[in-house]
């Protein structure tokens, strides 16, 4: 049995990471800088070159890299295969041009300062790659992933991630030349290729045909923690499978997310994964900060002081020029360039592999590692400063317009979010669709989701009482949130969450009855309507017409009843808000006539007389 001390030994590093993040990130956000910088700075302080609170950063790197894996999964969820195909020109054209030209320029520079040919090749590739985690984190903070420059930047990052696989495969060949070619037979290559194709096919088939039924069964159980565990199982399982066949774990997770992008459970999966992604990604950034060897920085400070700014400026200009050639404006190109000017996470993978193969000495690898880490520290600062400068110069032009958004079809990132797809929500959705507004709709009833799919509608599984689910469904970007749930307590809870967290969205809410309507008015919703009120008004108006009342008179009567009802609702709200004891202290709002009765009620049966108290002395 493990001793108590062995369990306690896990706590100091965990407390160290949490404490460092809790201090550094809010501080950097307070002064207007990215949270990424806070994590990087925290890693430098607690690492071996700082206070030495964490002696061996390598022990956390493997766990921290899962943050990048989860990040790529969520990015995959945000895309559709059709949209990804539409980006092929930017991915394979702009992405290839950026990597090839940047690697050539940086590799030539390193060769010029004395690196060998093989070391220069590795250095050029390692520094030409950009930090996917940093770029996507900053795009998320700015809410710019769906903008034109955000999509172009993502296309470059995606090609870089794809290119890591062939780069890792070619390093042994470059290291040992013809010997390596002789050692690897044609049959070995065919086996490796077959395994890779089989793994990708397995992920595609399971994702396409197996995951939706799987999550549907789990959703019926109502066990939230099982859904969370299953989401992690899907992500990490796909990542591990890809790694086993020699591909990138991040690419495996991205493929899994891409296959689930059109799933009804997309928003719920994103909400379940998001907390793990945030924590592990922060841990990854801190591990990068801890990898900076301050003693080496001190020894080589002159070279690093020149090289780091040169790399940042060179990558920014190359990407800006190439983006301009591919149709972007200079402003968008500069924004993409500043965002991608850092070295990438895969530099910390390529450099050790190259050192182990004898392609470059350890001293040069450490120098390039320090350079990569410093660019990851300085790059976000440069990007933030550029954003501020462009904002001062161009003002509102930096904000994304509707034409810039390229999210899911029917989710114009998204104008309307409808919560609840029962009989009321279905009619609301039909009215919106009639004007071409395809709202994002979430519901936690699996059967309703299945029924919606039969009619060609896309309703996502999600619990509207969870803040993380609402965020994943796009509540922060929505102009209007329609709450169409049929349980008053749940509706009020959702309204409270909306008003506390999404103040920019207008709240349109379905009320159950008069008491519920008054409660909603006290919560200052923008609009509420009782689910049966208008239908009853219409019913009564048509009844009057059938009984011989002229249509205009019947319409005036219905309008008068509607006006009286509204006035009474406002009065009841004000009396309650001013603390009327009869309404506040446990009292109930009782139905009252909207017009003065013409006479006293008469009982038509003995039971009714007993109820009304007629004949009682």
XYZ file of C-alpha atoms in Angstrom:
617
model
C 0.000 0.000 0.000
C 1.333 3.440 -0.911
C 2.324 5.648 1.974
C 0.670 8.979 2.691
C 3.911 10.729 1.794
C 3.858 9.298 -1.736
C 0.439 10.843 -2.293
C 1.444 14.175 -0.792
C 4.491 14.293 -3.089
C 2.188 14.970 -6.028
C 0.746 18.079 -4.395
C 3.737 20.517 -4.363
C 4.211 20.634 -8.168
C 0.448 20.842 -8.741
C 0.165 23.688 -6.246
C 3.192 25.359 -7.850
C 1.648 25.307 -11.332
C -1.758 26.466 -10.095
C -0.262 29.225 -7.960
C 2.010 30.491 -10.734
C -0.883 30.569 -13.222
C -3.214 32.260 -10.719
C -0.697 35.077 -10.217
C 0.826 35.543 -13.676
C -2.170 35.211 -16.015
C -4.463 37.790 -14.343
C -1.484 40.161 -14.042
C -0.679 39.967 -17.755
C -4.337 40.248 -18.735
C -4.684 43.285 -16.463
C -1.916 45.111 -18.338
C -3.537 44.187 -21.662
C -1.301 41.293 -22.763
C -2.202 37.748 -23.783
C -2.705 34.984 -21.224
C -0.110 32.995 -23.200
C 2.562 35.457 -22.091
C 1.479 34.989 -18.497
C 1.938 31.226 -18.728
C 5.323 31.568 -20.461
C 6.573 34.059 -17.880
C 5.302 31.860 -15.042
C 7.218 28.911 -16.523
C 10.440 30.937 -16.640
C 10.041 31.984 -12.997
C 9.272 28.534 -11.539
C 11.631 26.610 -13.853
C 15.215 25.435 -13.295
C 16.624 28.744 -14.550
C 14.364 30.751 -12.242
C 13.380 29.890 -8.691
C 13.879 26.172 -9.351
C 10.492 25.228 -7.904
C 10.207 22.576 -10.639
C 13.503 20.817 -11.155
C 12.773 18.624 -14.191
C 10.427 20.215 -16.761
C 10.710 17.165 -19.044
C 8.517 15.205 -16.649
C 5.486 17.349 -17.466
C 6.045 17.836 -21.196
C 4.252 14.622 -22.198
C 1.168 15.510 -20.172
C 1.334 19.144 -21.263
C 1.360 18.172 -24.955
C -2.144 16.783 -24.466
C -3.240 20.416 -24.296
C -2.217 20.868 -27.936
C -4.019 17.616 -28.801
C -7.271 18.801 -27.204
C -6.882 22.212 -28.827
C -6.688 20.646 -32.297
C -9.760 18.523 -31.520
C -11.816 21.629 -30.699
C -10.515 23.360 -33.830
C -11.673 20.338 -35.835
C -15.125 20.647 -34.253
C -15.322 24.223 -35.525
C -14.844 23.192 -39.159
C -16.719 21.180 -41.752
C -15.151 18.956 -44.385
C -16.751 21.036 -47.124
C -15.310 24.213 -45.625
C -11.897 22.593 -45.228
C -11.962 21.593 -48.895
C -12.801 25.163 -49.835
C -9.597 26.215 -48.038
C -7.380 23.884 -50.096
C -5.745 26.781 -51.967
C -4.654 28.451 -48.736
C -3.656 25.168 -47.064
C -1.567 23.639 -49.844
C -0.665 26.810 -51.718
C -0.043 29.483 -49.109
C 0.935 26.946 -46.442
C 3.527 25.228 -48.636
C 4.954 28.532 -49.890
C 5.301 29.885 -46.357
C 7.079 26.819 -45.018
C 9.388 26.384 -48.005
C 10.459 30.039 -48.353
C 10.787 30.676 -44.611
C 12.803 27.480 -44.071
C 15.063 28.373 -46.990
C 15.711 31.899 -45.686
C 16.279 30.899 -42.050
C 18.294 27.813 -43.002
C 20.539 29.919 -45.235
C 21.058 32.418 -42.418
C 22.061 29.672 -39.962
C 24.430 28.174 -42.555
C 25.962 31.631 -43.032
C 26.752 31.939 -39.301
C 28.527 28.586 -39.224
C 25.993 25.749 -38.952
C 26.602 22.642 -41.050
C 24.284 21.818 -43.980
C 22.242 19.253 -42.046
C 22.034 21.463 -38.952
C 21.001 24.425 -41.121
C 18.236 22.343 -42.736
C 16.847 21.286 -39.350
C 17.121 24.821 -37.967
C 15.322 26.312 -40.962
C 12.422 23.860 -40.691
C 12.184 24.050 -36.878
C 12.053 27.864 -36.770
C 9.865 28.180 -39.888
C 7.098 26.232 -38.135
C 4.771 28.393 -36.020
C 3.264 27.845 -32.586
C -0.184 26.398 -33.241
C -1.204 26.559 -29.601
C -0.200 30.221 -29.179
C -1.757 31.372 -32.460
C -5.069 29.590 -31.916
C -5.234 30.694 -28.284
C -4.768 34.336 -29.314
C -7.298 34.012 -32.142
C -9.752 32.578 -29.624
C -9.133 35.426 -27.178
C -9.781 37.934 -29.971
C -12.744 35.931 -31.332
C -11.025 36.096 -34.734
C -10.772 32.444 -35.763
C -13.643 32.794 -38.250
C -12.359 36.025 -39.812
C -10.559 36.087 -43.154
C -7.095 36.523 -41.661
C -7.879 33.986 -38.941
C -8.876 31.352 -41.482
C -5.805 32.080 -43.608
C -3.568 31.800 -40.546
C -5.224 28.523 -39.617
C -4.637 27.169 -43.130
C -0.895 27.852 -42.754
C -0.841 26.202 -39.327
C -2.702 23.169 -40.633
C -0.211 22.644 -43.464
C 2.661 22.982 -40.988
C 1.157 20.290 -38.761
C 0.682 18.002 -41.763
C 4.269 18.598 -42.899
C 5.768 17.473 -39.577
C 5.107 13.834 -40.491
C 7.177 13.749 -43.713
C 9.868 15.926 -42.092
C 10.305 13.449 -39.252
C 10.396 10.629 -41.809
C 13.097 12.256 -43.922
C 15.480 13.151 -41.075
C 16.929 9.619 -40.717
C 17.447 9.494 -44.483
C 19.355 12.780 -44.454
C 21.341 11.700 -41.404
C 22.713 8.447 -42.811
C 22.279 8.893 -46.555
C 22.320 5.767 -48.702
C 22.792 3.464 -45.696
C 19.393 4.403 -44.379
C 17.880 3.807 -47.823
C 19.348 0.318 -47.899
C 18.195 -0.558 -44.381
C 14.566 0.299 -45.098
C 13.245 -2.213 -47.604
C 10.346 -1.720 -49.987
C 8.213 -4.203 -48.041
C 8.805 -2.248 -44.802
C 7.674 0.936 -46.474
C 4.568 -0.729 -47.879
C 3.694 -2.126 -44.445
C 4.120 1.298 -42.845
C 2.032 2.937 -45.554
C -0.677 0.292 -45.179
C -0.806 0.775 -41.406
C -1.127 4.515 -41.836
C -3.967 4.217 -44.364
C -5.733 1.622 -42.189
C -5.508 3.847 -39.095
C -6.909 6.848 -40.935
C -9.680 4.710 -42.447
C -10.551 3.344 -38.998
C -10.856 6.839 -37.522
C -12.963 8.007 -40.481
C -15.338 5.022 -40.402
C -15.814 5.056 -36.634
C -16.259 8.816 -36.611
C -18.686 8.791 -39.518
C -20.895 5.862 -38.557
C -20.222 4.908 -34.943
C -19.887 7.982 -32.751
C -23.340 9.529 -33.176
C -25.181 6.335 -32.103
C -22.608 5.887 -29.318
C -23.179 9.371 -27.881
C -26.942 9.041 -28.355
C -26.980 5.980 -26.082
C -24.857 7.773 -23.491
C -27.048 10.889 -23.607
C -30.126 8.815 -22.781
C -28.432 7.690 -19.559
C -28.334 11.297 -18.357
C -24.928 10.762 -16.716
C -22.917 13.910 -17.439
C -19.628 12.478 -16.190
C -19.938 9.529 -18.613
C -20.331 11.931 -21.535
C -17.192 13.764 -20.405
C -15.207 10.537 -20.056
C -16.402 9.364 -23.474
C -15.382 12.665 -25.087
C -11.863 12.248 -23.688
C -11.873 8.615 -24.841
C -12.635 9.649 -28.423
C -10.011 12.419 -28.538
C -7.168 10.577 -26.842
C -7.986 7.292 -28.588
C -7.746 8.900 -32.043
C -4.550 10.706 -31.022
C -2.921 7.510 -29.727
C -3.889 5.542 -32.834
C -2.305 8.142 -35.109
C 0.844 8.211 -32.981
C 1.185 4.432 -33.141
C 1.372 4.532 -36.936
C 3.888 7.383 -36.945
C 1.537 10.332 -37.445
C 1.032 13.355 -35.208
C -1.204 12.985 -32.148
C -2.507 16.479 -32.806
C -3.480 15.495 -36.349
C -5.357 12.455 -35.032
C -7.324 14.628 -32.637
C -7.998 17.172 -35.376
C -9.339 14.428 -37.669
C -11.631 13.152 -34.889
C -12.948 16.669 -34.311
C -13.459 17.228 -38.018
C -15.530 14.043 -38.308
C -17.701 15.148 -35.372
C -18.115 18.707 -36.675
C -21.572 17.925 -38.079
C -22.610 15.774 -35.130
C -25.624 16.744 -33.040
C -23.382 16.448 -29.976
C -20.769 18.951 -31.169
C -21.486 21.722 -28.657
C -21.763 19.341 -25.712
C -18.447 17.697 -26.638
C -16.756 21.076 -26.927
C -18.087 22.108 -23.521
C -16.904 18.851 -21.921
C -13.398 19.069 -23.413
C -12.833 22.810 -22.902
C -11.817 22.730 -19.190
C -9.193 20.022 -19.828
C -7.928 21.849 -22.895
C -7.524 25.109 -20.993
C -5.630 23.579 -18.072
C -3.337 21.366 -20.148
C -2.634 24.105 -22.680
C -1.625 26.431 -19.860
C 0.635 23.687 -18.547
C 2.169 23.338 -22.025
C 2.983 27.045 -22.199
C 4.563 26.894 -18.748
C 6.668 23.920 -19.836
C 7.933 26.013 -22.769
C 8.877 28.787 -20.366
C 10.685 26.309 -18.137
C 12.686 25.054 -21.108
C 14.422 28.426 -21.524
C 17.965 28.048 -20.216
C 18.743 31.475 -18.769
C 22.430 30.633 -18.349
C 22.692 29.924 -22.083
C 20.762 33.102 -22.807
C 23.284 35.053 -20.718
C 26.231 33.430 -22.513
C 24.826 33.974 -26.004
C 22.828 37.098 -25.304
C 24.305 39.095 -28.185
C 23.450 36.467 -30.792
C 19.995 35.821 -29.339
C 19.293 39.548 -29.018
C 19.895 39.884 -32.753
C 18.464 36.547 -33.914
C 15.112 36.640 -32.092
C 13.929 40.014 -33.480
C 15.283 39.086 -36.926
C 13.284 35.830 -36.940
C 10.111 37.641 -35.810
C 10.448 40.409 -38.407
C 11.469 38.035 -41.214
C 8.585 35.614 -40.647
C 6.107 38.476 -40.347
C 7.220 40.023 -43.643
C 7.362 36.700 -45.528
C 3.855 35.729 -44.423
C 2.508 39.235 -45.112
C 3.933 39.254 -48.657
C 2.723 35.733 -49.431
C -0.736 36.481 -47.995
C -0.914 39.551 -50.220
C -0.047 37.403 -53.247
C -2.863 35.013 -52.276
C -5.472 37.773 -52.188
C -5.278 39.218 -48.681
C -4.917 42.919 -47.915
C -1.662 44.208 -46.463
C -3.361 44.712 -43.105
C -4.636 41.122 -42.991
C -1.229 39.847 -44.112
C 0.549 41.739 -41.348
C -1.910 40.435 -38.766
C -1.312 36.857 -39.938
C 2.447 37.402 -40.039
C 2.630 38.810 -36.511
C 0.412 35.991 -35.250
C 2.640 33.286 -36.810
C 6.055 34.905 -36.263
C 7.010 32.594 -33.399
C 8.785 29.272 -33.709
C 6.527 26.266 -33.167
C 5.991 23.564 -30.571
C 7.389 20.977 -32.977
C 10.785 22.684 -32.767
C 11.096 20.996 -29.365
C 10.434 17.671 -31.122
C 12.590 18.081 -34.241
C 15.712 19.395 -32.506
C 16.164 16.467 -30.060
C 15.542 13.987 -32.911
C 18.152 15.716 -35.078
C 20.635 15.742 -32.202
C 20.091 12.041 -31.573
C 20.722 11.309 -35.256
C 23.976 13.271 -35.164
C 22.755 15.954 -37.558
C 23.780 18.809 -35.264
C 25.833 19.165 -32.067
C 24.060 19.535 -28.746
C 25.338 23.090 -28.246
C 23.724 24.267 -31.488
C 20.478 22.445 -30.681
C 20.317 24.143 -27.264
C 20.932 27.525 -28.871
C 18.121 27.026 -31.411
C 15.842 25.720 -28.627
C 16.483 28.897 -26.621
C 15.845 30.986 -29.740
C 12.551 29.175 -30.383
C 11.413 29.675 -26.775
C 12.358 33.379 -26.828
C 10.372 33.948 -30.028
C 7.402 32.259 -28.351
C 7.821 34.748 -25.522
C 8.298 37.845 -27.691
C 5.973 36.937 -30.572
C 2.681 37.463 -28.685
C 3.960 40.854 -27.506
C 4.745 41.865 -31.101
C 1.336 40.647 -32.274
C -0.463 42.543 -29.491
C 1.429 45.758 -30.239
C 0.650 45.438 -33.953
C -3.043 44.882 -33.207
C -3.137 48.020 -31.079
C -1.342 50.051 -33.739
C -3.719 48.849 -36.454
C -6.721 49.474 -34.209
C -5.629 53.080 -33.645
C -5.095 53.589 -37.357
C -8.075 51.725 -38.792
C -10.478 51.693 -35.842
C -13.611 49.655 -36.458
C -12.237 48.191 -39.681
C -10.581 45.450 -37.626
C -13.895 44.087 -36.439
C -15.333 41.201 -38.386
C -18.377 41.785 -40.492
C -20.934 39.144 -41.407
C -19.205 38.438 -44.716
C -15.964 37.579 -42.933
C -17.445 34.764 -40.906
C -17.085 31.264 -42.276
C -18.310 29.004 -39.520
C -20.879 26.245 -39.859
C -23.651 26.694 -42.360
C -26.634 28.158 -40.594
C -24.456 29.513 -37.826
C -23.580 33.043 -38.803
C -21.454 32.786 -35.698
C -24.464 32.754 -34.686
C -27.158 35.460 -34.794
C -29.796 33.511 -32.884
C -29.486 30.753 -30.296
C -32.682 28.808 -29.552
C -32.719 26.753 -26.343
C -35.378 24.056 -26.398
C -36.846 22.305 -29.438
C -40.257 21.251 -28.171
C -43.524 22.215 -29.862
C -42.972 25.903 -29.012
C -39.319 26.018 -30.098
C -40.088 24.179 -33.332
C -42.563 26.870 -34.414
C -40.140 29.656 -33.468
C -37.468 27.950 -35.559
C -39.831 27.669 -38.553
C -40.584 31.410 -38.389
C -36.865 32.236 -38.323
C -36.154 29.861 -41.205
C -38.866 31.529 -43.267
C -36.700 34.672 -43.275
C -33.456 32.788 -43.927
C -32.226 32.919 -40.324
C -30.847 29.475 -39.464
C -30.489 29.570 -35.700
C -28.268 27.355 -33.593
C -30.685 25.139 -31.645
C -29.820 23.023 -28.595
C -31.950 20.537 -26.679
C -31.169 17.723 -24.250
C -33.897 15.386 -25.487
C -32.275 12.795 -27.776
C -35.565 11.841 -29.450
C -36.310 15.442 -30.389
C -32.873 15.680 -31.981
C -33.521 12.520 -33.973
C -36.943 13.819 -35.096
C -35.410 17.117 -36.177
C -32.871 15.323 -38.350
C -35.709 13.577 -40.222
C -36.967 16.997 -41.331
C -33.525 18.187 -42.371
C -33.054 20.414 -39.321
C -29.850 20.446 -37.322
C -30.401 20.485 -33.559
C -27.453 19.950 -31.227
C -27.457 18.018 -27.988
C -26.793 20.310 -25.058
C -27.953 21.275 -21.584
C -29.039 24.922 -21.667
C -28.508 25.312 -17.914
C -24.739 24.849 -18.337
C -22.712 27.984 -18.962
C -19.978 26.076 -20.821
C -22.527 24.553 -23.216
C -24.049 27.962 -23.957
C -20.605 29.365 -24.689
C -19.774 26.442 -26.954
C -23.066 26.994 -28.805
C -22.094 30.598 -29.557
C -24.065 32.530 -26.925
C -21.294 35.136 -26.617
C -21.693 36.015 -30.308
C -25.482 35.725 -30.524
C -27.629 38.799 -31.075
C -30.645 37.068 -29.569
C -31.160 34.071 -27.277
C -34.625 32.485 -27.403
C -35.429 30.408 -24.324
C -38.191 27.984 -25.330
C -37.937 25.440 -22.515
C -41.187 24.252 -20.926
C -40.193 24.047 -17.237
C -40.443 27.391 -15.367
C -37.586 26.673 -12.938
C -35.197 25.695 -15.732
C -36.239 28.718 -17.787
C -35.515 31.102 -14.904
C -32.124 29.489 -14.327
C -31.187 29.916 -17.988
C -32.348 33.542 -17.947
C -30.150 34.261 -14.919
C -27.131 32.712 -16.677
C -27.813 34.734 -19.843
C -28.125 38.054 -18.032
C -25.039 37.412 -15.939
C -22.762 36.288 -18.787
C -24.219 37.369 -22.144
C -25.468 40.893 -21.570
C -25.159 41.867 -25.242
C -27.771 39.330 -26.367
C -31.482 40.118 -26.285
C -33.478 37.579 -24.260
C -36.765 36.333 -25.727
C -38.384 33.898 -23.315
C -41.349 31.543 -23.290
C -43.439 31.943 -20.105
C -45.408 29.050 -18.691
C -48.236 31.058 -17.074
C -49.012 34.467 -15.556
C -47.000 33.860 -12.396
C -43.996 32.803 -14.474
C -44.436 35.834 -16.772
C -44.273 38.235 -13.818
C -41.125 36.492 -12.547
C -39.518 36.844 -15.960
C -40.398 40.543 -16.074
C -38.690 40.946 -12.715
C -35.601 39.419 -14.342
C -35.770 42.156 -17.014
C -36.064 39.894 -20.049
C -36.396 41.779 -23.321
C -39.572 39.946 -24.291
C -41.766 37.258 -22.767
C -44.985 35.633 -23.840
C -47.153 33.046 -22.149
C -47.251 29.904 -24.216
C -51.076 29.812 -24.473
C -51.962 33.523 -24.253
C -51.889 34.576 -27.909
C -53.538 31.353 -29.049
C -56.351 31.941 -26.538
C -56.772 35.557 -27.720
C -56.946 34.372 -31.346
C -59.322 31.585 -30.369
C -61.643 34.067 -28.632
C -61.541 36.558 -31.533
C -62.490 33.886 -34.070
C -65.237 32.644 -31.737
C -66.700 36.168 -31.581
C -66.682 36.382 -35.367
C -68.486 33.032 -35.662
C -71.111 34.300 -33.200
C -71.855 37.245 -35.452
C -69.550 39.948 -34.139
C -68.047 42.037 -36.965
C -64.417 41.190 -37.637
C -63.131 44.691 -36.816
C -65.081 44.745 -33.557
C -63.766 41.318 -32.613
C -60.210 42.492 -33.395
C -60.707 45.630 -31.254
C -61.997 43.497 -28.387
C -58.997 41.167 -28.623
C -56.621 44.150 -28.733
C -58.356 45.679 -25.702
C -58.004 42.437 -23.716
C -54.354 42.237 -24.717
C -53.757 45.843 -23.597
C -55.522 45.306 -20.254
C -53.529 42.156 -19.625
C -50.237 43.944 -20.326
C -51.172 46.792 -17.983
C -52.034 44.341 -15.188
C -48.746 42.454 -15.713
C -46.781 45.707 -15.415
C -48.680 46.659 -12.271
C -48.087 43.265 -10.682
C -44.395 43.507 -11.518
C -44.109 46.963 -9.931
C -45.980 45.989 -6.795
C -43.751 42.963 -6.380
C -40.594 44.971 -7.063
C -41.606 47.549 -4.414
C -41.926 44.808 -1.843
C -45.667 44.336 -1.523
C -46.066 41.732 1.217
C -49.015 40.086 -0.476
C -46.810 39.254 -3.467
C -43.351 38.827 -1.979
C -43.771 36.845 1.209
C -44.819 33.505 -0.186
C -48.072 34.812 -1.626
C -49.300 33.633 -5.004
C -50.642 35.705 -7.851
C -54.247 34.642 -8.330
C -56.207 35.031 -11.562
C -58.332 38.197 -11.660
C -60.807 39.440 -14.264
C -59.485 41.996 -16.717
C -62.954 43.660 -16.992
C -65.592 44.444 -14.334
C -68.054 41.495 -14.127
C -71.578 42.315 -15.316
C -73.176 40.441 -12.442
C -72.699 38.000 -9.623
C -71.757 34.399 -10.472
C -74.570 31.836 -10.126
C -74.079 28.195 -9.240
C -75.740 25.658 -11.541
C -75.379 22.591 -9.313
C -75.372 21.677 -5.655
C -71.630 20.891 -5.729
C -70.917 24.301 -7.234
C -73.058 26.030 -4.602
C -70.980 24.302 -1.912
C -67.755 25.511 -3.532
C -69.011 29.135 -3.840
C -70.456 29.042 -0.348
C -73.994 29.924 -1.419
C -76.590 29.200 1.213
C -74.038 29.076 4.025
C -75.062 31.131 7.058
